[in-house]
XYZ file of C-alpha atoms in Angstrom:
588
model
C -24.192 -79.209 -37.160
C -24.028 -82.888 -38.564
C -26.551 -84.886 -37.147
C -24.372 -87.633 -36.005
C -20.042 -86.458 -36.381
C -18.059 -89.424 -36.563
C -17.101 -91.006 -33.326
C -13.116 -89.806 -34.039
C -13.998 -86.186 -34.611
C -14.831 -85.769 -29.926
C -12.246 -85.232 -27.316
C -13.655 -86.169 -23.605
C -13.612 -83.967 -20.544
C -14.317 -84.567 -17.115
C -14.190 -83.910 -13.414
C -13.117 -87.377 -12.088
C -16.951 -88.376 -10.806
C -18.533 -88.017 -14.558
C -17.557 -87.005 -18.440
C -18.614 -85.384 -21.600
C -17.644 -85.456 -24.794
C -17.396 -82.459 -27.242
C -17.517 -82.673 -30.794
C -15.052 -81.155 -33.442
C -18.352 -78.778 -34.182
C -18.694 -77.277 -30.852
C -21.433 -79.508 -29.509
C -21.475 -81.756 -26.164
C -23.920 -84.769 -27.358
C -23.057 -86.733 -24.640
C -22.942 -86.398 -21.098
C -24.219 -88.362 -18.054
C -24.783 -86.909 -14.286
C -24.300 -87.552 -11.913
C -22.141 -90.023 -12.262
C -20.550 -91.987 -15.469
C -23.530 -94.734 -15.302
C -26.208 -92.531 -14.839
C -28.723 -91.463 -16.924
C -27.691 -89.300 -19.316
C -28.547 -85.336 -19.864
C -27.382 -85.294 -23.415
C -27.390 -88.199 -25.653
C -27.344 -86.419 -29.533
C -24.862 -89.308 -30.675
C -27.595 -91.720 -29.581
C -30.394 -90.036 -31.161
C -30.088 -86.501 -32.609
C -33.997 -85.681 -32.678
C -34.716 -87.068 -28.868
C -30.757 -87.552 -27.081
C -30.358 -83.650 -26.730
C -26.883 -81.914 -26.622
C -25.438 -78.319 -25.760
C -24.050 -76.387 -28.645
C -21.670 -73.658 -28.858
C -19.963 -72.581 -32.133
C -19.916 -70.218 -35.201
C -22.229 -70.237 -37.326
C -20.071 -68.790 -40.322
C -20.835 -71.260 -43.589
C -17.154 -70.926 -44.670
C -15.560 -72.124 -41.571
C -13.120 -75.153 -40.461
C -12.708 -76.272 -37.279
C -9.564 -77.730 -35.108
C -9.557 -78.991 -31.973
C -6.476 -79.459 -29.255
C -5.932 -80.197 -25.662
C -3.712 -77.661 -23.317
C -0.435 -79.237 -23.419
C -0.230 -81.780 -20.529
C -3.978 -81.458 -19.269
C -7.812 -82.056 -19.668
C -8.679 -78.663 -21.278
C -10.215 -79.019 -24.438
C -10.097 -75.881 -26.780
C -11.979 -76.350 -30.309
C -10.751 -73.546 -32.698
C -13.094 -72.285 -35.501
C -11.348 -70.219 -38.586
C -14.003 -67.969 -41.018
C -12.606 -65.316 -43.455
C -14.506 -62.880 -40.344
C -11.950 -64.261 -37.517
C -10.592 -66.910 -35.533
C -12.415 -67.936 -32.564
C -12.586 -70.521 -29.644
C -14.534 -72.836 -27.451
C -12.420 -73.914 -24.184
C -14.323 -76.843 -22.322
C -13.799 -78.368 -19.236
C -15.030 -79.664 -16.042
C -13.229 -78.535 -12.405
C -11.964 -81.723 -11.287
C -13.505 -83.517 -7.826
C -10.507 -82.805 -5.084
C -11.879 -84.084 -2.672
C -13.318 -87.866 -3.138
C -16.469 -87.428 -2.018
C -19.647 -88.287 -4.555
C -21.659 -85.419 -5.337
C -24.466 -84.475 -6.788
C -23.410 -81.276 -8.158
C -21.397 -80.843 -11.641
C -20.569 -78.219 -13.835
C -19.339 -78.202 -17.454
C -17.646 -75.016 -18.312
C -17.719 -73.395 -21.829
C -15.599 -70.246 -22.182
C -15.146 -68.730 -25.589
C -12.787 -66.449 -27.064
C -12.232 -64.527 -30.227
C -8.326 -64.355 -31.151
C -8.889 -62.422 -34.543
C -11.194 -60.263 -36.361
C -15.067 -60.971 -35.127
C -16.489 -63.880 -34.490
C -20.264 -64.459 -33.605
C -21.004 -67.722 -31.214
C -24.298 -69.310 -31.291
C -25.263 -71.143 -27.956
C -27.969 -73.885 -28.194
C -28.886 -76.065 -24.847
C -31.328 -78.654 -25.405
C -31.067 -81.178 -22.065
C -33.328 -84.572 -22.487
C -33.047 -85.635 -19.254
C -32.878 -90.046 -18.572
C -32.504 -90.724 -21.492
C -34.546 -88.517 -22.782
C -37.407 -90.263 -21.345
C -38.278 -87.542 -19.103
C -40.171 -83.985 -20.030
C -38.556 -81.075 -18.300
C -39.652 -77.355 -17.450
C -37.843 -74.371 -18.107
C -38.000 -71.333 -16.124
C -36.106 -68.411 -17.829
C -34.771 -65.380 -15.899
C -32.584 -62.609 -16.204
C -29.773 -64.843 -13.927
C -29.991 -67.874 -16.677
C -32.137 -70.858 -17.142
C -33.697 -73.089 -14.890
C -33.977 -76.471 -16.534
C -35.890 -78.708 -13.641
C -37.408 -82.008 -14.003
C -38.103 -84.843 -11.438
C -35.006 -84.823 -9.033
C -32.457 -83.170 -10.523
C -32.007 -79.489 -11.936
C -29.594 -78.037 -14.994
C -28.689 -74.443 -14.183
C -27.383 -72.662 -17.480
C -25.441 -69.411 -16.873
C -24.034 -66.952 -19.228
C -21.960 -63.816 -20.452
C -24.737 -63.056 -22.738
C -28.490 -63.274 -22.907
C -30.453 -66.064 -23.808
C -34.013 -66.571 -25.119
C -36.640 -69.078 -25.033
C -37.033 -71.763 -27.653
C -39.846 -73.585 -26.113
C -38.148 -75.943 -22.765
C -34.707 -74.765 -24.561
C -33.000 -71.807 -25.098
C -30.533 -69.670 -27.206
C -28.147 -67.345 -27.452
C -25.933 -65.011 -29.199
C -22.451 -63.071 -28.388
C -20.347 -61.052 -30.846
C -16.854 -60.829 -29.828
C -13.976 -58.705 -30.970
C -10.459 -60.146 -30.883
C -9.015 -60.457 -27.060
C -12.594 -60.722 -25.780
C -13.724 -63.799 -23.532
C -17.123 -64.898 -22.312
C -18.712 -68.010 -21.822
C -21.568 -70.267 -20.291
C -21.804 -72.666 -17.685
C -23.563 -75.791 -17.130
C -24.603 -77.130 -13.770
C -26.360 -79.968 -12.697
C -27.341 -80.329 -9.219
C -29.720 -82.092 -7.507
C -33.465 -80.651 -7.170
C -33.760 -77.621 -5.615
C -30.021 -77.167 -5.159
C -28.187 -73.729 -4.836
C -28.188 -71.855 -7.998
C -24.854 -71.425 -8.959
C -23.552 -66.866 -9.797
C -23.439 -66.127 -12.862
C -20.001 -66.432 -14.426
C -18.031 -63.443 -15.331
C -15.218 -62.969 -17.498
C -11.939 -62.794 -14.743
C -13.431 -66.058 -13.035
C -13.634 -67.589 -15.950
C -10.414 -67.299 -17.027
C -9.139 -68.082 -13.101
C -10.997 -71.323 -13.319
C -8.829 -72.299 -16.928
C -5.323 -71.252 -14.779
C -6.772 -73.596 -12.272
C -8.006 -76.610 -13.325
C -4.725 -76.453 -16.338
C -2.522 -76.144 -12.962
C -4.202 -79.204 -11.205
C -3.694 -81.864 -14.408
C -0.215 -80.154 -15.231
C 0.879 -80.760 -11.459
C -0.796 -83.970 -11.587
C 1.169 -85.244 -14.307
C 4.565 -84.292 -12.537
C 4.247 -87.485 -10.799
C 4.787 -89.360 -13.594
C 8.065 -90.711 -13.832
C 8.118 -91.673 -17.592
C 11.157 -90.420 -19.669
C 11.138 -92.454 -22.993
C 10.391 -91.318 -26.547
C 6.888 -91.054 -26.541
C 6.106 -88.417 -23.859
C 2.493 -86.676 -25.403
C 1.278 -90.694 -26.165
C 1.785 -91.832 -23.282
C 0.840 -88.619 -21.067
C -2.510 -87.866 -23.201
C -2.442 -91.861 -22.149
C -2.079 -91.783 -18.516
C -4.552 -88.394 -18.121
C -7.380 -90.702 -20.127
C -7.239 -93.113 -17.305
C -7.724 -90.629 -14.724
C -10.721 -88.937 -16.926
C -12.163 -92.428 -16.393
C -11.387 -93.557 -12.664
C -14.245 -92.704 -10.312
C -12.446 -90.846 -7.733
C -14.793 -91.210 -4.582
C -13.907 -95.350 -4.799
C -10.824 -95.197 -7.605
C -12.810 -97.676 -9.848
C -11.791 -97.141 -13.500
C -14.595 -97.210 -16.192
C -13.756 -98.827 -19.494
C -15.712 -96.177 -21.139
C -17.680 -92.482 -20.664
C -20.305 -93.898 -23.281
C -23.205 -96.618 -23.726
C -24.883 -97.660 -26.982
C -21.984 -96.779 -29.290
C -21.745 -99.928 -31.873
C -18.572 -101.858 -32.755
C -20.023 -101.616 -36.411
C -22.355 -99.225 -37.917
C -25.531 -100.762 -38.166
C -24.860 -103.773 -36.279
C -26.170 -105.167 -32.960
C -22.481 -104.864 -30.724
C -24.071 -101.892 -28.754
C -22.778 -102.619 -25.139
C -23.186 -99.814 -22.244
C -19.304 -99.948 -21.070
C -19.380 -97.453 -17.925
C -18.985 -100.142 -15.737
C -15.880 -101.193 -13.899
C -14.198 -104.640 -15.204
C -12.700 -106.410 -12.994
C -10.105 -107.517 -15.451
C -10.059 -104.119 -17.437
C -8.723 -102.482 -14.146
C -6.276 -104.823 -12.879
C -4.418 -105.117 -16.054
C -4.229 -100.929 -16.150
C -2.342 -101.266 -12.337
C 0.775 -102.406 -14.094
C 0.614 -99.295 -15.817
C -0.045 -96.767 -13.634
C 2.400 -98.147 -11.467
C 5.228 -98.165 -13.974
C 4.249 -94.349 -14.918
C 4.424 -93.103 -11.145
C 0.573 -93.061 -10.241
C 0.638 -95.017 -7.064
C -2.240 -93.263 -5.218
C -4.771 -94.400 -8.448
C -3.180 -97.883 -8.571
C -3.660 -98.567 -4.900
C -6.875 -97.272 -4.640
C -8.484 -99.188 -7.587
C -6.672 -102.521 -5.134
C -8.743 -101.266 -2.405
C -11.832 -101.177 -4.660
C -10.750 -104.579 -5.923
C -10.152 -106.535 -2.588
C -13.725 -105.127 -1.408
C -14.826 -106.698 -4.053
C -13.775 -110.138 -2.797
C -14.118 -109.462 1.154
C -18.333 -108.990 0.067
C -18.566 -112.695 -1.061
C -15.503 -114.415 0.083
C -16.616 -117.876 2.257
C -20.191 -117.403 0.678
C -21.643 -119.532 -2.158
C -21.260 -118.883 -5.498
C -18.394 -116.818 -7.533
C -16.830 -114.765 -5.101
C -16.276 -111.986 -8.198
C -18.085 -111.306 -11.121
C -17.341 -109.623 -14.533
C -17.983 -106.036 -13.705
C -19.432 -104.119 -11.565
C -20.711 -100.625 -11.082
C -18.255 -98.045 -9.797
C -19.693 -98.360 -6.314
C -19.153 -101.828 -6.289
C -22.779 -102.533 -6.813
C -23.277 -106.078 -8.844
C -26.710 -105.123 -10.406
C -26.445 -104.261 -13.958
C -29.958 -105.470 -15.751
C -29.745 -104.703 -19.246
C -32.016 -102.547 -21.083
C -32.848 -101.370 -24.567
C -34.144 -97.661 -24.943
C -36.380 -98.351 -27.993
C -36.956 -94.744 -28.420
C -33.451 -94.173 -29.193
C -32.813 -95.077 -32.861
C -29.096 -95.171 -32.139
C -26.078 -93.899 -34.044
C -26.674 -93.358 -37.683
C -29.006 -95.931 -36.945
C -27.305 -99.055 -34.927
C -29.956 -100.176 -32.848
C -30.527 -101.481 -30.128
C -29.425 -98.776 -28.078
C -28.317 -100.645 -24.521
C -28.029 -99.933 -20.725
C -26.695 -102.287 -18.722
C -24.810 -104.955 -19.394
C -26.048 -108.632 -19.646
C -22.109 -109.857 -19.733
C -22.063 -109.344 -16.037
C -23.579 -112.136 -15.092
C -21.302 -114.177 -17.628
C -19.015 -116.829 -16.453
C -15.373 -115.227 -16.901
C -12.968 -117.312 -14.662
C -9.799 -114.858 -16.676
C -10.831 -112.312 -13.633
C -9.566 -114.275 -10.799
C -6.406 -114.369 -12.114
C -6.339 -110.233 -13.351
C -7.481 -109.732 -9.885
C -5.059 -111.604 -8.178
C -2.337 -110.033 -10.067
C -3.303 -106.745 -9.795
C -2.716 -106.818 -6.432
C 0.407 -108.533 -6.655
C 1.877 -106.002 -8.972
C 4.054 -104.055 -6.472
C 5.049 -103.503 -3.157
C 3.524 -100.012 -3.101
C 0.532 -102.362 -2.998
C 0.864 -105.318 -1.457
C 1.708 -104.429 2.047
C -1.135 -102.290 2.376
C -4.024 -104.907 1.894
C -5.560 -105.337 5.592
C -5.518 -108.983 7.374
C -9.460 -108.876 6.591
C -8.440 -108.502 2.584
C -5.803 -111.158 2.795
C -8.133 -113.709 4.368
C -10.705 -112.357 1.485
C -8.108 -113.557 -0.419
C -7.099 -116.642 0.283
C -10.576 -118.073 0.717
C -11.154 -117.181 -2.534
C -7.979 -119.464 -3.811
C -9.360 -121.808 -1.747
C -12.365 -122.057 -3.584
C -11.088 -121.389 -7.023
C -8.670 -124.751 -6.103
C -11.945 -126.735 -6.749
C -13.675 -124.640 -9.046
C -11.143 -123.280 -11.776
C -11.393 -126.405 -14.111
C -14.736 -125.649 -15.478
C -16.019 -123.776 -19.196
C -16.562 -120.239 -19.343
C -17.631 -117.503 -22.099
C -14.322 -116.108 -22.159
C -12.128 -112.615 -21.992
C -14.199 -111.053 -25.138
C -17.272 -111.982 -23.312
C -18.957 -113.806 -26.534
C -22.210 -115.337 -26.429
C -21.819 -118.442 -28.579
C -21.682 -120.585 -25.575
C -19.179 -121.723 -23.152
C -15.693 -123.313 -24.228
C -11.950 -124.269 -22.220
C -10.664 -121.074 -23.172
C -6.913 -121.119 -22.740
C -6.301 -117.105 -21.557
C -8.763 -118.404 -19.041
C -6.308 -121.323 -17.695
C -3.242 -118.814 -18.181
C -4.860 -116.407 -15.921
C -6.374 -119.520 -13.738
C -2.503 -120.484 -13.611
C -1.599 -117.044 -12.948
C -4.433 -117.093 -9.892
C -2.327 -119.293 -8.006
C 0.673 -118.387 -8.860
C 0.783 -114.634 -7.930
C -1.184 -115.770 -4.949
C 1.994 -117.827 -3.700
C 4.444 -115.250 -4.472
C 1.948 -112.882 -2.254
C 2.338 -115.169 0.799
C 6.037 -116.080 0.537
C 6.717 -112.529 0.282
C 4.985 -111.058 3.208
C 4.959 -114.378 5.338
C 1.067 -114.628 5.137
C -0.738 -117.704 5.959
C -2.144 -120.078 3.428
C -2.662 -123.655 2.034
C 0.533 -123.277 0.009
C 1.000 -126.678 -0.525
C -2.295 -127.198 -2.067
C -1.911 -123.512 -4.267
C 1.074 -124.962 -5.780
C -0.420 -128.182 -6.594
C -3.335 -126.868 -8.313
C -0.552 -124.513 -9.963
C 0.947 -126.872 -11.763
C -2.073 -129.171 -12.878
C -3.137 -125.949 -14.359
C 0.063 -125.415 -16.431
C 0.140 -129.545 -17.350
C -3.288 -129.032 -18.950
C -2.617 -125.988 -20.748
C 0.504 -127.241 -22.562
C -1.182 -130.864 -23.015
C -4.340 -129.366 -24.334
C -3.896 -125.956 -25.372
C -1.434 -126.437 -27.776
C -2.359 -127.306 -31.684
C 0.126 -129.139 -33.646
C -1.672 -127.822 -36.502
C -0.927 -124.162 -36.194
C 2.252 -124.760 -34.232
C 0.789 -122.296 -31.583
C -1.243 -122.212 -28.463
C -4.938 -121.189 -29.126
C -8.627 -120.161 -28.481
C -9.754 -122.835 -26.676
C -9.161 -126.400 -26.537
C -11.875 -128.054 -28.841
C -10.150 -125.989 -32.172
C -7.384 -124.510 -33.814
C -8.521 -120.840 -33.557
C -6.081 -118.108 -32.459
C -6.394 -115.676 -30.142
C -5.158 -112.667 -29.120
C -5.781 -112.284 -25.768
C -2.815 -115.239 -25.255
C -0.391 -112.184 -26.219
C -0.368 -111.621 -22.717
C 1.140 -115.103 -21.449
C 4.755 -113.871 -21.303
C 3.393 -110.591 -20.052
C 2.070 -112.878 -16.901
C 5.031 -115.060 -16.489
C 3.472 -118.173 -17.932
C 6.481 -119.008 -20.809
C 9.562 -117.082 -21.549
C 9.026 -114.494 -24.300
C 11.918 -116.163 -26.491
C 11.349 -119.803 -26.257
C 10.766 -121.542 -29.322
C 7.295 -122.750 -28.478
C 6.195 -118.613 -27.728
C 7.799 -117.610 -31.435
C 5.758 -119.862 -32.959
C 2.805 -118.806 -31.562
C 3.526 -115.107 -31.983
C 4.657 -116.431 -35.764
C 1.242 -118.022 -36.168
C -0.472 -114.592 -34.598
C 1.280 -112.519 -37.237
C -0.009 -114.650 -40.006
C -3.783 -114.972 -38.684
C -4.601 -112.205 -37.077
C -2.119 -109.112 -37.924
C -2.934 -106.913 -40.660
C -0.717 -104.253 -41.534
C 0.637 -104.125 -38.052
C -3.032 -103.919 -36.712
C -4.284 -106.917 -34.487
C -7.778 -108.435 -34.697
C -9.237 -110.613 -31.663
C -10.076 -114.061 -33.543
C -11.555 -114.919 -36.325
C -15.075 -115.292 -35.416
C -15.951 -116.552 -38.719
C -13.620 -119.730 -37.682
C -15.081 -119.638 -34.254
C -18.486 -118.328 -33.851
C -19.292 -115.694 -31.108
C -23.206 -116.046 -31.212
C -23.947 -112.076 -32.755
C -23.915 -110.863 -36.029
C -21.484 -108.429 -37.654
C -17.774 -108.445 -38.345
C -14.953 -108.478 -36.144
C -12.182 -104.938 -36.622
C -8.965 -104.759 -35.500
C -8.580 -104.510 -31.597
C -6.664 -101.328 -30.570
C -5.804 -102.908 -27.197
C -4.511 -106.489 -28.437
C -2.208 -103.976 -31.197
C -0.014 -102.531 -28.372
C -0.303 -105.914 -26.467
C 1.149 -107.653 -29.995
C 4.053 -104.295 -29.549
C 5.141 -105.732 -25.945
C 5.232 -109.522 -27.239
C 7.063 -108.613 -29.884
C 9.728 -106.230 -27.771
C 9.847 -109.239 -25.140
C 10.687 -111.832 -27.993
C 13.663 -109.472 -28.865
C 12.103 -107.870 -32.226
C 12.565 -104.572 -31.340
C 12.722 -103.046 -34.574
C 8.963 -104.526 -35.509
C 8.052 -103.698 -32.456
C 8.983 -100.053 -32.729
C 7.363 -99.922 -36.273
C 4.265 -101.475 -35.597
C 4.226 -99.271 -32.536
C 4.754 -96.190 -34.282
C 2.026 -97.124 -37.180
C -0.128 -97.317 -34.808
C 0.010 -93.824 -33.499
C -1.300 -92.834 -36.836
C -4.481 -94.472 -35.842
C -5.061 -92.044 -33.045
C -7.970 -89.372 -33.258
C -6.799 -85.854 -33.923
C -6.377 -85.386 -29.933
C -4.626 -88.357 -28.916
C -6.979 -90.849 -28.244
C -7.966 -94.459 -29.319
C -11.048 -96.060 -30.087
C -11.101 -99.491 -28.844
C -11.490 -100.915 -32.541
C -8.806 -99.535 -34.829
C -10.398 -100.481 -38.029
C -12.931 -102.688 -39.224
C -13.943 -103.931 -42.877
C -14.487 -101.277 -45.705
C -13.471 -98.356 -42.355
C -10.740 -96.193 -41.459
C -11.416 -95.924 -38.302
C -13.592 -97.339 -35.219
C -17.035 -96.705 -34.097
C -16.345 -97.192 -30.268
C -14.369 -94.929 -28.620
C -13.203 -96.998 -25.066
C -10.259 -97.400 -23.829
C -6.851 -94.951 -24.121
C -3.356 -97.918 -24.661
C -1.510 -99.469 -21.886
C 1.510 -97.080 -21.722
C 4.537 -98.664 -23.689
């Protein structure tokens, strides 16, 4: 077991309310309960001595591993080859089906031998909050009572286990077509202990939960060339959305850094307000209606709580109840992976000044009819008296989409999405015939627009960029044809996207900014952005160069982990591959 895998070598499961994710070896070192932003149970990838994680594997020196999802679902199988036999780990979590929180979760490890004998090794170490908090362990022919201060971890097996101090172990020898397996529950304290597993409902609970993603995934209505991308795609956004309110998370994990050693170590469970509303687009285009519309709901809640009361009516993110607290924290204890410390949870950037979100959120919930006509009287006057305050308030320096914390700047994807605000807002009322100060919307519409040509502009580069005070690009302004703001094939957009490919495109891969050129106020290098790549693949499409756009779209499919998924940096300096495993693409 290494101590700390590389970020690539996990694939994530989940059951809609929380996550885990399993390493190529066998071993869960993360997982949170229960919800995403709780405290976590297993941390290993934040601190291999103190995080804790559950392992199951081999323990044959010659083997290799492989890992693989079932086709079209959220069933993880990791398969271990030895000169003795081939066996497997299946992991999973039943899926929530009914959208109510609960306390109660339950990660399921089956395991299989498909040739020759294979010996599995079982290790659960839980280090509950954290692992800030001692637990006790009360062993008994049923399993293994993990139980600290208000919550429990029931561990039930196939096979025995033994005592390692508050841990345990086990062994199970299998022959080839034999199953077993252990399961993981965590409930609160002095929940019902769940029966101990046997072999048939094991195996009925893999034909179930496969059936529930595979009929889940019927919905979608995409037929183009990519079908596992974009599916492995669309089923990562579920894994994250918080089904009891449909808030999406940007990420299962906290603490992970950016760069290996550096100080970029954000907790990113959270719901963004402008990570969310730019995924509706998508979900709608695939066929996921029910997700989109309820993450609209979530959203226009958002803005009912504060609309008509001082201060912003939104704010960066929130947590996936919609509560705004988010105090940041360091957990000095932790000494972080391979060593990046600080190890953060929480997430200062909330109470940043991000005035991009009024616009996401406004055009999230303009995205489709499926949508719009929904939104109650109560979410429409939430709506408009935010407008009506943003008319007065949107001309004004923020820190920006990438949340930096060099200090506050006129950050032109903040007027685009300012301009974008207003605009969606007016198509909203002429559509449905809803009341509203258009006059004034469309005023403050086109002031916004004036200024951004007049000031966000540079001669120099021949491109729109940054901010206003510089000649820095940015590619977060890959969106503005995306939004409506210019015509993807005017001369003044091919310049900029010209000016993009020479500044921030490297080998087809897409970095934010230079922050070298413009200063973000933390230290470390910038990588590649895996998001602003596939944004730079639509721009490029919508300017009518298809052909790049299919290469560049296709290179960077090679840049996906061995199960499909993307870390949010694609590459950095001196790396093949990121350190921060976030987001899954926009589908194409």
């Amino acid at each position: 077991m290494d101590r700390y895998p590389p970020i690539a070598e996990h694939g994530l499961v989940g059951d809609l309310q929380t996550a885990a994710l399993v390493s190529s070896q066998g071993v869960i070192d993360w997982f949170a309960a229960p919800r995403f932003d709780s405290p976590s149970i297993f941390a290993a990838l934040l601190d291999h001595d103190r995080g804790g994680y559950m392992r199951l594997a081999p323990e044959h020196p010659d083997g290799t591993c492989k890992q693989l999802y079932y086709p079209d679902t959220a069933i993880l199988v990791t398969r271990f080859m030895s000169p003795d036999g081939v066996g497997e780990v299946i992991d999973f979590m039943p899926p929530d089906r009914t959208g109510t929180a609960t306390d109660r979760h339950t990660l399921i490890r089956g395991v299989r031998a498909v040739r020759g004998t294979v010996e599995f090794t079982l290790e659960c170490r839980p280090r509950f909050d954290y692992g800030r908090a001692e637990h006790e362990l009360e062993l008994g022919e049923d399993g293994a009572l993990f139980r600290t201060r208000g919550i429990d971890g029931h561990l039930r097996s196939t096979f025995p286990l033994e005592r390692e101090g508050q841990d345990v172990r086990g062994k199970v020898t299998l022959n080839a077509g034999e199953f077993g397996g252990a399961v993981f529950t965590v409930c609160a304290s002095g929940g019902e202990a769940p029966a101990p597993p046997t072999v048939d409902g094991l195996n009925g609970q893999v034909e179930e939960v496969g059936r529930f993603w595979q009929h889940w995934l019927r919905r979608s209505r995409y037929r183009g060339r990519w079908p596992e991308l974009v599916h492995r795609s669309a089923i990562t956004l579920k894994l994250l959305t918080y089904a009891p309110t449909g808030a999406l998370i940007a990420a299962a994990t906290t603490g992970l850094p950016e760069q290996v050693g550096g100080e970029r170590n954000w907790d990113y469970r959270f719901t963004w307000v402008r990570d969310g509303s730019l995924s509706v687009r998508a979900m709608l285009d695939l066929g996921f209606v029910e997700e989109a519309t309820a993450f609209v709901h979530w959203l226009v809640d958002r803005l009912r709580e504060r609309a008509g009361t001082e201060g912003e009516p939104l704010q960066t993110m929130y947590r996936i109840d919609g509560d705004p607290d988010l105090p940041e924290e360091t957990l000095d204890h932790f000494e972080g992976y391979r060593g990046s410390y600080p190890v953060r949870v929480g997430n200062g950037a909330a109470d940043q000044l991000q005035l991009d979100i009024y616009g996401e959120a406004i055009y999230a919930v303009a995205q489709g009819r499926e949508i719009a006509p929904q939104a109650s009287f109560e979410g429409w006057q939430a709506l408009t008296r935010t407008l009506d305050w943003f008319a007065d308030t949107w001309d004004r320096p923020d820190e920006g989409i990438w949340e930096t914390r060099g200090g506050r700047q006129d950050f032109t994807f903040s007027r685009v999405m300012s301009w974008v605000a207003f605009d969606h807002g007016l198509r909203l009322a002429e559509s449905f015939r809803r009341p509203a100060d258009l006059e004034r919307w469309r005023t403050v519409r086109d002031a916004v627009f004036d200024q951004i040509v007049e000031r966000g502009w540079s001669e120099k580069e021949r491109a729109f960029v940054q901010h206003y005070d510089g000649d820095v690009l940015d590619a977060s302004l890959l969106l503005m044809p995306r939004v409506g703001f210019i015509a993807p094939r005017t001369t003044a957009w091919l310049s900029t996207l010209d000016a993009m490919d020479r500044r921030l495109v490297s080998d087809s891969l897409v970095y934010r900014y230079d922050p070298a050129a413009s200063p973000d106020g933390l230290r470390g290098s910038e990588g590649t952005f895996s998001l602003c790549t596939f944004l730079y693949v639509d721009a490029l499409a919508r300017a009518g160069r298809s052909a790049q756009a299919r290469y560049t779209f296709e290179k960077m499919q090679t840049y996906a982990n061995h199960v499909g998924l993307f870390a949010e940096r694609s590459v950095r300096p001196g790396s093949n591959w990121a350190t921060s495993p976030r987001r899954s693409p926009i589908s194409p």
